[in-house]
PDB file of C-alpha atoms and ligand atoms in Angstrom:
ATOM      1  CA  MET N   1     -58.822  58.127 -43.905  1.00 76.00           C
ATOM      2  CA  ASN N   2     -57.626  55.372 -41.578  1.00 94.00           C
ATOM      3  CA  LEU N   3     -54.079  54.046 -41.416  1.00 96.00           C
ATOM      4  CA  ASP N   4     -54.683  51.037 -43.649  1.00 97.00           C
ATOM      5  CA  ALA N   5     -56.396  53.200 -46.264  1.00 96.00           C
ATOM      6  CA  MET N   6     -53.333  55.509 -46.315  1.00 97.00           C
ATOM      7  CA  LYS N   7     -50.958  52.547 -46.694  1.00 98.00           C
ATOM      8  CA  LYS N   8     -53.146  51.065 -49.438  1.00 98.00           C
ATOM      9  CA  ALA N   9     -53.275  54.376 -51.352  1.00 98.00           C
ATOM     10  CA  ALA N  10     -49.456  54.664 -51.271  1.00 98.00           C
ATOM     11  CA  ALA N  11     -49.097  51.016 -52.304  1.00 98.00           C
ATOM     12  CA  GLU N  12     -51.453  51.426 -55.261  1.00 98.00           C
ATOM     13  CA  ALA N  13     -49.603  54.565 -56.410  1.00 98.00           C
ATOM     14  CA  ALA N  14     -46.414  52.483 -56.685  1.00 98.00           C
ATOM     15  CA  LEU N  15     -47.965  50.512 -59.559  1.00 98.00           C
ATOM     16  CA  ASP N  16     -47.176  53.539 -61.786  1.00 98.00           C
ATOM     17  CA  TYR N  17     -43.470  52.680 -61.478  1.00 98.00           C
ATOM     18  CA  ILE N  18     -43.813  49.087 -62.739  1.00 98.00           C
ATOM     19  CA  GLU N  19     -43.795  47.991 -66.364  1.00 98.00           C
ATOM     20  CA  VAL N  20     -45.023  44.862 -68.110  1.00 98.00           C
ATOM     21  CA  GLY N  21     -42.313  42.192 -68.142  1.00 98.00           C
ATOM     22  CA  ASP N  22     -40.280  43.698 -65.270  1.00 98.00           C
ATOM     23  CA  VAL N  23     -38.559  41.645 -62.591  1.00 98.00           C
ATOM     24  CA  ILE N  24     -38.963  43.788 -59.486  1.00 98.00           C
ATOM     25  CA  GLY N  25     -37.823  43.755 -55.877  1.00 98.00           C
ATOM     26  CA  VAL N  26     -40.509  43.589 -53.212  1.00 98.00           C
ATOM     27  CA  GLY N  27     -40.147  44.518 -49.552  1.00 98.00           C
ATOM     28  CA  THR N  28     -41.724  43.337 -46.333  1.00 98.00           C
ATOM     29  CA  GLY N  29     -44.469  44.539 -44.020  1.00 98.00           C
ATOM     30  CA  SER N  30     -48.110  45.557 -44.088  1.00 98.00           C
ATOM     31  CA  THR N  31     -47.656  48.308 -46.703  1.00 98.00           C
ATOM     32  CA  ALA N  32     -45.618  45.990 -48.925  1.00 98.00           C
ATOM     33  CA  ASN N  33     -48.413  43.436 -48.528  1.00 98.00           C
ATOM     34  CA  PHE N  34     -50.925  45.989 -49.822  1.00 98.00           C
ATOM     35  CA  PHE N  35     -48.595  46.526 -52.775  1.00 98.00           C
ATOM     36  CA  ILE N  36     -48.374  42.788 -53.534  1.00 98.00           C
ATOM     37  CA  ASP N  37     -52.147  42.472 -53.396  1.00 98.00           C
ATOM     38  CA  ALA N  38     -52.625  45.509 -55.667  1.00 98.00           C
ATOM     39  CA  LEU N  39     -50.023  44.212 -58.105  1.00 98.00           C
ATOM     40  CA  ALA N  40     -51.790  40.863 -58.331  1.00 98.00           C
ATOM     41  CA  ARG N  41     -55.215  42.477 -58.646  1.00 97.00           C
ATOM     42  CA  SER N  42     -54.622  45.249 -61.143  1.00 95.00           C
ATOM     43  CA  GLY N  43     -50.900  45.805 -61.802  1.00 94.00           C
ATOM     44  CA  PRO N  44     -48.900  45.233 -64.986  1.00 96.00           C
ATOM     45  CA  ALA N  45     -48.045  41.587 -65.722  1.00 97.00           C
ATOM     46  CA  ILE N  46     -44.511  41.315 -64.365  1.00 98.00           C
ATOM     47  CA  ASP N  47     -42.116  38.502 -65.185  1.00 98.00           C
ATOM     48  CA  GLY N  48     -41.241  37.820 -61.552  1.00 98.00           C
ATOM     49  CA  ALA N  49     -40.124  39.289 -58.248  1.00 98.00           C
ATOM     50  CA  VAL N  50     -37.236  39.052 -55.806  1.00 98.00           C
ATOM     51  CA  ALA N  51     -38.531  38.917 -52.222  1.00 98.00           C
ATOM     52  CA  SER N  52     -36.897  40.574 -49.216  1.00 98.00           C
ATOM     53  CA  SER N  53     -38.209  37.937 -46.790  1.00 98.00           C
ATOM     54  CA  ASN N  54     -39.705  34.478 -46.597  1.00 98.00           C
ATOM     55  CA  ALA N  55     -43.074  36.038 -45.679  1.00 98.00           C
ATOM     56  CA  THR N  56     -43.042  38.179 -48.834  1.00 98.00           C
ATOM     57  CA  ALA N  57     -41.997  35.209 -50.968  1.00 98.00           C
ATOM     58  CA  ASP N  58     -44.977  33.266 -49.595  1.00 98.00           C
ATOM     59  CA  ARG N  59     -47.401  36.113 -50.297  1.00 98.00           C
ATOM     60  CA  LEU N  60     -46.097  36.610 -53.838  1.00 98.00           C
ATOM     61  CA  SER N  61     -46.373  32.875 -54.520  1.00 98.00           C
ATOM     62  CA  SER N  62     -49.889  32.736 -53.094  1.00 98.00           C
ATOM     63  CA  HIS N  63     -50.899  35.212 -55.822  1.00 98.00           C
ATOM     64  CA  GLY N  64     -49.153  33.157 -58.525  1.00 98.00           C
ATOM     65  CA  ILE N  65     -46.293  35.670 -58.905  1.00 98.00           C
ATOM     66  CA  ARG N  66     -43.001  33.958 -59.767  1.00 98.00           C
ATOM     67  CA  VAL N  67     -40.359  34.391 -57.035  1.00 98.00           C
ATOM     68  CA  LEU N  68     -36.773  34.579 -58.290  1.00 98.00           C
ATOM     69  CA  ASP N  69     -33.371  34.240 -56.628  1.00 98.00           C
ATOM     70  CA  LEU N  70     -31.498  37.559 -56.716  1.00 98.00           C
ATOM     71  CA  ASN N  71     -28.406  35.682 -57.916  1.00 98.00           C
ATOM     72  CA  ASP N  72     -30.271  34.752 -61.098  1.00 98.00           C
ATOM     73  CA  CYS N  73     -31.180  38.374 -61.865  1.00 98.00           C
ATOM     74  CA  GLY N  74     -29.226  41.384 -63.025  1.00 96.00           C
ATOM     75  CA  GLU N  75     -29.975  44.873 -61.804  1.00 98.00           C
ATOM     76  CA  LEU N  76     -33.668  45.246 -60.960  1.00 98.00           C
ATOM     77  CA  PRO N  77     -35.487  48.293 -62.377  1.00 98.00           C
ATOM     78  CA  VAL N  78     -37.371  49.008 -59.167  1.00 98.00           C
ATOM     79  CA  TYR N  79     -37.644  48.028 -55.503  1.00 98.00           C
ATOM     80  CA  VAL N  80     -40.894  48.758 -53.661  1.00 98.00           C
ATOM     81  CA  ASP N  81     -40.931  48.680 -49.861  1.00 98.00           C
ATOM     82  CA  GLY N  82     -42.287  50.423 -46.783  1.00 98.00           C
ATOM     83  CA  ALA N  83     -40.397  52.150 -43.974  1.00 98.00           C
ATOM     84  CA  ASP N  84     -40.723  52.931 -40.279  1.00 98.00           C
ATOM     85  CA  GLU N  85     -39.581  56.555 -40.648  1.00 98.00           C
ATOM     86  CA  PHE N  86     -38.472  58.902 -43.426  1.00 98.00           C
ATOM     87  CA  ASP N  87     -36.881  62.348 -43.222  1.00 98.00           C
ATOM     88  CA  PRO N  88     -36.903  65.274 -45.674  1.00 98.00           C
ATOM     89  CA  GLY N  89     -33.703  63.934 -47.322  1.00 98.00           C
ATOM     90  CA  LEU N  90     -35.523  60.616 -48.052  1.00 98.00           C
ATOM     91  CA  ASN N  91     -33.290  58.791 -45.578  1.00 98.00           C
ATOM     92  CA  LEU N  92     -35.133  55.914 -43.909  1.00 98.00           C
ATOM     93  CA  VAL N  93     -35.294  53.771 -40.816  1.00 98.00           C
ATOM     94  CA  LYS N  94     -36.412  50.261 -41.698  1.00 98.00           C
ATOM     95  CA  GLY N  95     -36.480  46.855 -40.065  1.00 98.00           C
ATOM     96  CA  GLY N  96     -39.564  47.025 -37.872  1.00 98.00           C
ATOM     97  CA  GLY N  97     -40.473  43.697 -39.460  1.00 97.00           C
ATOM     98  CA  GLY N  98     -36.941  42.379 -38.992  1.00 98.00           C
ATOM     99  CA  ALA N  99     -36.178  41.974 -42.707  1.00 98.00           C
ATOM    100  CA  LEU N 100     -33.678  44.849 -42.926  1.00 98.00           C
ATOM    101  CA  THR N 101     -30.683  42.905 -44.249  1.00 98.00           C
ATOM    102  CA  ARG N 102     -32.425  41.329 -47.216  1.00 98.00           C
ATOM    103  CA  GLU N 103     -34.249  44.617 -47.787  1.00 98.00           C
ATOM    104  CA  LYS N 104     -30.933  46.444 -47.992  1.00 98.00           C
ATOM    105  CA  ILE N 105     -29.549  43.829 -50.373  1.00 98.00           C
ATOM    106  CA  VAL N 106     -32.513  44.002 -52.754  1.00 98.00           C
ATOM    107  CA  ALA N 107     -32.628  47.821 -52.554  1.00 98.00           C
ATOM    108  CA  GLY N 108     -28.911  47.877 -53.371  1.00 98.00           C
ATOM    109  CA  ALA N 109     -29.526  45.705 -56.433  1.00 98.00           C
ATOM    110  CA  SER N 110     -32.233  48.050 -57.750  1.00 98.00           C
ATOM    111  CA  ARG N 111     -32.037  51.127 -59.949  1.00 98.00           C
ATOM    112  CA  ARG N 112     -34.907  52.901 -58.220  1.00 98.00           C
ATOM    113  CA  PHE N 113     -36.205  52.531 -54.650  1.00 98.00           C
ATOM    114  CA  VAL N 114     -39.864  53.475 -54.367  1.00 99.00           C
ATOM    115  CA  CYS N 115     -40.804  53.732 -50.706  1.00 99.00           C
ATOM    116  CA  ILE N 116     -44.485  53.504 -49.725  1.00 98.00           C
ATOM    117  CA  VAL N 117     -45.630  54.883 -46.381  1.00 98.00           C
ATOM    118  CA  ASP N 118     -48.514  56.409 -44.492  1.00 98.00           C
ATOM    119  CA  ALA N 119     -48.143  60.036 -43.442  1.00 97.00           C
ATOM    120  CA  GLY N 120     -47.425  59.063 -39.830  1.00 97.00           C
ATOM    121  CA  LYS N 121     -43.927  57.907 -40.850  1.00 98.00           C
ATOM    122  CA  ALA N 122     -42.677  61.451 -41.578  1.00 98.00           C
ATOM    123  CA  VAL N 123     -40.086  62.906 -39.167  1.00 97.00           C
ATOM    124  CA  ASP N 124     -37.714  65.867 -39.257  1.00 97.00           C
ATOM    125  CA  VAL N 125     -34.877  63.868 -37.688  1.00 97.00           C
ATOM    126  CA  LEU N 126     -34.676  60.057 -37.680  1.00 97.00           C
ATOM    127  CA  GLY N 127     -34.525  58.221 -34.370  1.00 97.00           C
ATOM    128  CA  SER N 128     -37.954  58.314 -32.733  1.00 97.00           C
ATOM    129  CA  PHE N 129     -38.556  54.778 -33.996  1.00 98.00           C
ATOM    130  CA  PRO N 130     -36.068  52.413 -32.306  1.00 98.00           C
ATOM    131  CA  LEU N 131     -33.297  51.617 -34.795  1.00 98.00           C
ATOM    132  CA  PRO N 132     -33.186  47.872 -35.618  1.00 98.00           C
ATOM    133  CA  VAL N 133     -29.721  46.304 -35.846  1.00 98.00           C
ATOM    134  CA  GLU N 134     -29.286  42.714 -37.062  1.00 98.00           C
ATOM    135  CA  VAL N 135     -26.534  40.972 -35.109  1.00 98.00           C
ATOM    136  CA  ILE N 136     -24.766  37.596 -35.220  1.00 98.00           C
ATOM    137  CA  PRO N 137     -25.939  35.996 -31.933  1.00 98.00           C
ATOM    138  CA  MET N 138     -22.469  35.565 -30.342  1.00 98.00           C
ATOM    139  CA  ALA N 139     -21.784  39.302 -30.751  1.00 98.00           C
ATOM    140  CA  ARG N 140     -24.956  40.501 -28.984  1.00 98.00           C
ATOM    141  CA  ALA N 141     -23.224  41.776 -25.831  1.00 98.00           C
ATOM    142  CA  LEU N 142     -20.301  43.365 -27.686  1.00 98.00           C
ATOM    143  CA  VAL N 143     -22.606  45.166 -30.110  1.00 98.00           C
ATOM    144  CA  SER N 144     -24.876  46.271 -27.245  1.00 98.00           C
ATOM    145  CA  ARG N 145     -21.923  47.928 -25.494  1.00 98.00           C
ATOM    146  CA  ARG N 146     -20.914  49.744 -28.671  1.00 98.00           C
ATOM    147  CA  LEU N 147     -24.486  50.928 -29.258  1.00 98.00           C
ATOM    148  CA  ALA N 148     -24.644  52.225 -25.689  1.00 98.00           C
ATOM    149  CA  ALA N 149     -21.398  54.132 -26.352  1.00 97.00           C
ATOM    150  CA  GLU N 150     -23.226  55.823 -29.268  1.00 96.00           C
ATOM    151  CA  GLY N 151     -25.826  57.045 -26.758  1.00 96.00           C
ATOM    152  CA  GLY N 152     -28.422  54.396 -27.583  1.00 98.00           C
ATOM    153  CA  GLU N 153     -30.339  51.987 -25.375  1.00 98.00           C
ATOM    154  CA  PRO N 154     -30.326  48.615 -27.147  1.00 98.00           C
ATOM    155  CA  ALA N 155     -32.921  45.965 -26.317  1.00 98.00           C
ATOM    156  CA  LEU N 156     -32.985  42.428 -27.659  1.00 98.00           C
ATOM    157  CA  ARG N 157     -36.116  41.796 -29.731  1.00 98.00           C
ATOM    158  CA  ASP N 158     -37.538  39.021 -27.612  1.00 98.00           C
ATOM    159  CA  GLY N 159     -38.037  35.604 -29.224  1.00 97.00           C
ATOM    160  CA  PHE N 160     -37.294  36.927 -32.712  1.00 98.00           C
ATOM    161  CA  VAL N 161     -34.898  35.244 -35.140  1.00 98.00           C
ATOM    162  CA  THR N 162     -34.329  36.768 -38.594  1.00 98.00           C
ATOM    163  CA  ASP N 163     -34.625  34.836 -41.855  1.00 98.00           C
ATOM    164  CA  ASN N 164     -30.796  34.739 -41.708  1.00 98.00           C
ATOM    165  CA  GLY N 165     -30.725  33.092 -38.257  1.00 98.00           C
ATOM    166  CA  ASN N 166     -29.636  36.213 -36.375  1.00 98.00           C
ATOM    167  CA  VAL N 167     -31.059  38.405 -33.591  1.00 98.00           C
ATOM    168  CA  ILE N 168     -32.250  42.018 -33.647  1.00 98.00           C
ATOM    169  CA  LEU N 169     -31.297  44.767 -31.210  1.00 98.00           C
ATOM    170  CA  ASP N 170     -33.793  47.654 -31.203  1.00 98.00           C
ATOM    171  CA  VAL N 171     -32.018  50.842 -30.203  1.00 98.00           C
ATOM    172  CA  ARG N 172     -33.914  53.680 -28.521  1.00 98.00           C
ATOM    173  CA  GLY N 173     -32.673  57.148 -27.725  1.00 96.00           C
ATOM    174  CA  LEU N 174     -30.646  57.900 -30.853  1.00 93.00           C
ATOM    175  CA  HIS N 175     -30.966  61.395 -32.321  1.00 83.00           C
ATOM    176  CA  ILE N 176     -29.705  60.706 -35.830  1.00 96.00           C
ATOM    177  CA  ALA N 177     -28.349  64.018 -37.112  1.00 94.00           C
ATOM    178  CA  ASP N 178     -26.086  62.414 -39.740  1.00 98.00           C
ATOM    179  CA  PRO N 179     -27.763  59.198 -40.944  1.00 98.00           C
ATOM    180  CA  LYS N 180     -25.088  58.279 -43.507  1.00 98.00           C
ATOM    181  CA  ALA N 181     -22.270  58.601 -40.978  1.00 98.00           C
ATOM    182  CA  LEU N 182     -24.087  56.582 -38.310  1.00 98.00           C
ATOM    183  CA  GLU N 183     -25.127  53.891 -40.801  1.00 98.00           C
ATOM    184  CA  THR N 184     -21.522  53.515 -41.929  1.00 98.00           C
ATOM    185  CA  ARG N 185     -20.076  53.578 -38.396  1.00 97.00           C
ATOM    186  CA  LEU N 186     -22.470  51.006 -36.940  1.00 98.00           C
ATOM    187  CA  ASN N 187     -21.799  48.635 -39.807  1.00 98.00           C
ATOM    188  CA  GLN N 188     -18.120  48.587 -38.794  1.00 98.00           C
ATOM    189  CA  VAL N 189     -18.861  46.996 -35.393  1.00 98.00           C
ATOM    190  CA  PRO N 190     -17.857  43.323 -35.515  1.00 98.00           C
ATOM    191  CA  GLY N 191     -20.972  41.151 -35.429  1.00 98.00           C
ATOM    192  CA  VAL N 192     -23.311  43.728 -36.942  1.00 98.00           C
ATOM    193  CA  VAL N 193     -24.823  42.277 -40.093  1.00 98.00           C
ATOM    194  CA  THR N 194     -26.469  45.574 -40.951  1.00 98.00           C
ATOM    195  CA  ASN N 195     -28.480  48.335 -39.344  1.00 98.00           C
ATOM    196  CA  GLY N 196     -31.864  49.720 -40.330  1.00 98.00           C
ATOM    197  CA  LEU N 197     -30.622  53.089 -41.584  1.00 98.00           C
ATOM    198  CA  PHE N 198     -31.145  53.420 -45.328  1.00 98.00           C
ATOM    199  CA  ALA N 199     -29.182  56.607 -45.993  1.00 98.00           C
ATOM    200  CA  VAL N 200     -26.114  55.548 -47.969  1.00 98.00           C
ATOM    201  CA  ARG N 201     -28.753  54.182 -50.327  1.00 97.00           C
ATOM    202  CA  GLY N 202     -31.939  55.978 -49.350  1.00 98.00           C
ATOM    203  CA  ALA N 203     -35.224  56.089 -51.221  1.00 98.00           C
ATOM    204  CA  ASP N 204     -35.412  57.694 -54.658  1.00 98.00           C
ATOM    205  CA  VAL N 205     -39.145  58.255 -54.376  1.00 98.00           C
ATOM    206  CA  VAL N 206     -41.360  58.301 -51.280  1.00 98.00           C
ATOM    207  CA  LEU N 207     -45.103  57.911 -51.853  1.00 98.00           C
ATOM    208  CA  VAL N 208     -46.909  59.213 -48.791  1.00 98.00           C
ATOM    209  CA  GLY N 209     -50.515  58.142 -48.280  1.00 98.00           C
ATOM    210  CA  ALA N 210     -52.458  60.845 -46.440  1.00 96.00           C
ATOM    211  CA  GLY N 211     -56.050  61.928 -45.932  1.00 90.00           C
ATOM    212  CA  SER N 212     -55.663  64.343 -48.840  1.00 91.00           C
ATOM    213  CA  GLY N 213     -54.350  61.706 -51.299  1.00 95.00           C
ATOM    214  CA  VAL N 214     -50.850  60.514 -52.156  1.00 98.00           C
ATOM    215  CA  GLN N 215     -47.920  62.912 -52.018  1.00 98.00           C
ATOM    216  CA  ARG N 216     -44.900  62.072 -54.211  1.00 98.00           C
ATOM    217  CA  LEU N 217     -41.490  63.105 -52.895  1.00 98.00           C
ATOM    218  CA  GLU N 218     -38.535  62.653 -55.249  1.00 97.00           C
ATOM    219  CA  ARG N 219     -34.816  62.906 -54.708  1.00 90.00           C
TER     220      ARG N 219
HETATM  221  C1  LIG O 301     -39.735  45.489 -42.445  1.00 50.96           C
HETATM  222  C2  LIG O 301     -39.735  46.933 -42.762  1.00 50.96           C
HETATM  223  C3  LIG O 301     -41.038  47.566 -43.074  1.00 50.96           C
HETATM  224  O1  LIG O 301     -40.945  48.195 -44.312  1.00 50.96           O
HETATM  225  C4  LIG O 301     -41.373  48.571 -42.024  1.00 50.96           C
HETATM  226  O2  LIG O 301     -41.347  47.944 -40.756  1.00 50.96           O
HETATM  227  C5  LIG O 301     -42.749  49.192 -42.261  1.00 50.96           C
HETATM  228  O3  LIG O 301     -43.735  48.250 -42.038  1.00 50.96           O
HETATM  229  P1  LIG O 301     -45.263  48.548 -42.276  1.00 50.96           P
HETATM  230  O4  LIG O 301     -45.451  48.726 -43.753  1.00 50.96           O
HETATM  231  O5  LIG O 301     -45.971  47.322 -41.742  1.00 50.96           O
HETATM  232  O6  LIG O 301     -45.627  49.797 -41.515  1.00 50.96           O
HETATM  233  O7  LIG O 301     -38.731  47.603 -42.773  1.00 50.96           O
HETATM  234  O8  LIG O 301     -38.466  45.037 -42.063  1.00 50.96           O
END
């Protein structure tokens, strides 16, 4: 099974968590795109979706799915999104696509976070994938120094501006033994909008597409 087939299998399995008439949260990235396409093709008729990025809003709209403002919705029953890494505790690194802040907001507004990944995203300890940190542009140097003090090597994501008008620092070299503590600590640095650790609010379910089928991991 190739990578796309694994992502697609995980994305299709997420349809089991959606009910007719739901307003759901939808994430960003290639696996989330497979989910949007599957939802439009053969999923339950939902009432609408809250998008975690402009790109996702465009894709939802292109399928005729109503895109709603989170401020007009209450708690969402489910949020479906991919990840760059997950560990056995269902903690995640996200933000490879640069949408981490809106992803964290929509995940935080959702009762259940269903994460869809290919098997290559599994790690024992988070940190092999460079940790994305969204930063207010004027704080780039300050935040970089603080990240270096944490043992990381931050690099500006070249030519990239987030949907919120900010920059991303991708941080290599972090061995993330305590994801909740690091997530909380980094978010205290002035100028950090958020970081790509999803541990304080990790996934509730991870659907892992693999050659052997889809594995369901639950908290
Ligand atoms: C975007 C994300 C994505 O979920 C993450 O990068 C995984 O992407 P893909 O499904 O393309 O592998 O966090 O900000």
